[in-house]
mmCIF file of C-alpha atoms in Angstrom:
data_model
loop_
_atom_site.group_PDB
_atom_site.id
_atom_site.type_symbol
_atom_site.label_atom_id
_atom_site.label_comp_id
_atom_site.label_asym_id
_atom_site.label_seq_id
_atom_site.Cartn_x
_atom_site.Cartn_y
_atom_site.Cartn_z
ATOM 1 C CA MET A 1344 117.368 34.118 -64.321
ATOM 2 C CA PRO A 1345 116.213 31.177 -62.207
ATOM 3 C CA ASN A 1346 112.494 30.603 -61.759
ATOM 4 C CA ASP A 1347 110.826 29.943 -58.399
ATOM 5 C CA ASN A 1348 111.347 26.158 -58.738
ATOM 6 C CA THR A 1349 115.141 26.328 -58.955
ATOM 7 C CA GLN A 1350 117.032 24.560 -56.172
ATOM 8 C CA PHE A 1351 120.682 25.144 -55.334
ATOM 9 C CA PHE A 1352 122.851 22.578 -53.613
ATOM 10 C CA ILE A 1353 125.968 23.015 -51.530
ATOM 11 C CA LYS A 1354 126.685 19.302 -51.162
ATOM 12 C CA GLU A 1355 126.660 16.780 -53.985
ATOM 13 C CA SER A 1356 125.040 14.243 -51.640
ATOM 14 C CA ALA A 1357 122.055 16.588 -51.198
ATOM 15 C CA PHE A 1358 121.726 16.897 -54.975
ATOM 16 C CA GLU A 1359 121.891 13.101 -55.370
ATOM 17 C CA GLN A 1360 119.191 12.592 -52.757
ATOM 18 C CA ALA A 1361 116.931 15.226 -54.341
ATOM 19 C CA LEU A 1362 117.346 13.472 -57.704
ATOM 20 C CA VAL A 1363 116.583 10.062 -56.172
ATOM 21 C CA ASP A 1364 113.460 11.523 -54.539
ATOM 22 C CA LEU A 1365 112.325 13.116 -57.825
ATOM 23 C CA LEU A 1366 112.750 10.149 -60.166
ATOM 24 C CA PRO A 1367 109.781 8.078 -58.873
ATOM 25 C CA HIS A 1368 107.510 10.977 -59.846
ATOM 26 C CA HIS A 1369 108.657 10.496 -63.448
ATOM 27 C CA GLY A 1370 108.191 6.730 -63.834
ATOM 28 C CA TRP A 1371 111.316 5.412 -62.142
ATOM 29 C CA GLU A 1372 111.251 2.705 -59.470
ATOM 30 C CA LYS A 1373 111.323 3.784 -55.838
ATOM 31 C CA GLU A 1374 114.014 1.259 -54.968
ATOM 32 C CA VAL A 1375 117.560 2.524 -55.331
ATOM 33 C CA ILE A 1376 120.624 0.322 -55.187
ATOM 34 C CA MET A 1377 123.010 2.126 -52.872
ATOM 35 C CA GLN A 1378 126.720 1.621 -53.567
ATOM 36 C CA PRO A 1379 126.175 -1.390 -55.838
ATOM 37 C CA SER A 1380 128.909 -3.762 -56.859
ATOM 38 C CA GLU A 1381 129.326 -4.740 -60.505
ATOM 39 C CA ALA A 1382 127.578 -8.030 -59.691
ATOM 40 C CA ASP A 1383 124.630 -6.096 -58.179
ATOM 41 C CA LEU A 1384 124.316 -4.003 -61.355
ATOM 42 C CA ILE A 1385 124.477 -7.046 -63.601
ATOM 43 C CA GLN A 1386 121.820 -8.830 -61.530
ATOM 44 C CA ASN A 1387 119.627 -5.721 -61.633
ATOM 45 C CA TRP A 1388 119.957 -5.604 -65.423
ATOM 46 C CA ALA A 1389 119.131 -9.323 -65.644
ATOM 47 C CA ASN A 1390 116.007 -8.665 -63.520
ATOM 48 C CA ILE A 1391 114.962 -5.822 -65.828
ATOM 49 C CA ILE A 1392 115.444 -8.000 -68.928
ATOM 50 C CA PHE A 1393 113.387 -10.748 -67.278
ATOM 51 C CA ASP A 1394 110.582 -8.383 -66.263
ATOM 52 C CA ASN A 1395 110.453 -6.826 -69.731
ATOM 53 C CA ASN A 1396 110.341 -10.232 -71.467
ATOM 54 C CA ARG A 1397 108.187 -12.264 -69.092
ATOM 55 C CA ASP A 1398 105.593 -13.003 -71.774
ATOM 56 C CA ILE A 1399 104.788 -16.704 -72.264
ATOM 57 C CA ASN A 1400 106.149 -16.482 -75.831
ATOM 58 C CA ARG A 1401 109.431 -15.032 -74.616
ATOM 59 C CA LEU A 1402 111.094 -15.984 -71.304
ATOM 60 C CA GLY A 1403 107.952 -17.113 -69.489
ATOM 61 C CA ASN A 1404 108.932 -17.713 -65.869
ATOM 62 C CA ALA A 1405 112.523 -18.707 -66.700
ATOM 63 C CA THR A 1406 115.076 -16.207 -65.430
ATOM 64 C CA LEU A 1407 118.302 -15.622 -67.283
ATOM 65 C CA THR A 1408 121.145 -17.928 -66.302
ATOM 66 C CA THR A 1409 124.569 -16.543 -65.487
ATOM 67 C CA SER A 1410 125.810 -17.888 -68.831
ATOM 68 C CA GLU A 1411 122.996 -16.200 -70.773
ATOM 69 C CA MET A 1412 123.643 -12.899 -69.030
ATOM 70 C CA GLN A 1413 127.357 -13.218 -69.818
ATOM 71 C CA GLN A 1414 126.451 -13.734 -73.485
ATOM 72 C CA ILE A 1415 124.516 -10.439 -73.424
ATOM 73 C CA ILE A 1416 127.422 -8.632 -71.773
ATOM 74 C CA ASP A 1417 129.826 -10.094 -74.339
ATOM 75 C CA GLN A 1418 127.594 -8.824 -77.178
ATOM 76 C CA VAL A 1419 127.498 -5.349 -75.627
ATOM 77 C CA ASN A 1420 131.283 -5.363 -75.194
ATOM 78 C CA ARG A 1421 131.752 -6.226 -78.872
ATOM 79 C CA CYS A 1422 129.918 -3.064 -79.917
ATOM 80 C CA ASP A 1423 132.355 -0.451 -81.195
ATOM 81 C CA ASN A 1424 130.399 2.703 -80.261
ATOM 82 C CA PRO A 1425 127.620 3.897 -77.943
ATOM 83 C CA TYR A 1426 125.095 4.010 -80.799
ATOM 84 C CA ALA A 1427 125.652 0.317 -81.551
ATOM 85 C CA MET A 1428 125.341 -0.537 -77.861
ATOM 86 C CA ASN A 1429 122.081 1.380 -77.567
ATOM 87 C CA ARG A 1430 120.711 -0.274 -80.719
ATOM 88 C CA LEU A 1431 121.594 -3.717 -79.329
ATOM 89 C CA ILE A 1432 120.126 -3.059 -75.903
ATOM 90 C CA ASN A 1433 116.939 -1.378 -77.094
ATOM 91 C CA GLY A 1434 116.522 -3.239 -80.396
#
């Protein structure tokens, strides 16, 4: 049986919007990329990598070049299963 907090959705778009509205309350960024292209997603990932490695002993203030980002994508594409990809990305 559903509890009092259960929401039901008729339209998928309403569900998506409710999820987008909920995520910032659980540590996610408020900005959402709407209908991103592959290039938008790659740039967003490059920005995340930069932000997570901005320490002076890591990337400092140098953003990833297109070539460096392509090297990362190539390494991910060489992984033969999702576990290996996750280990590469998070390791």
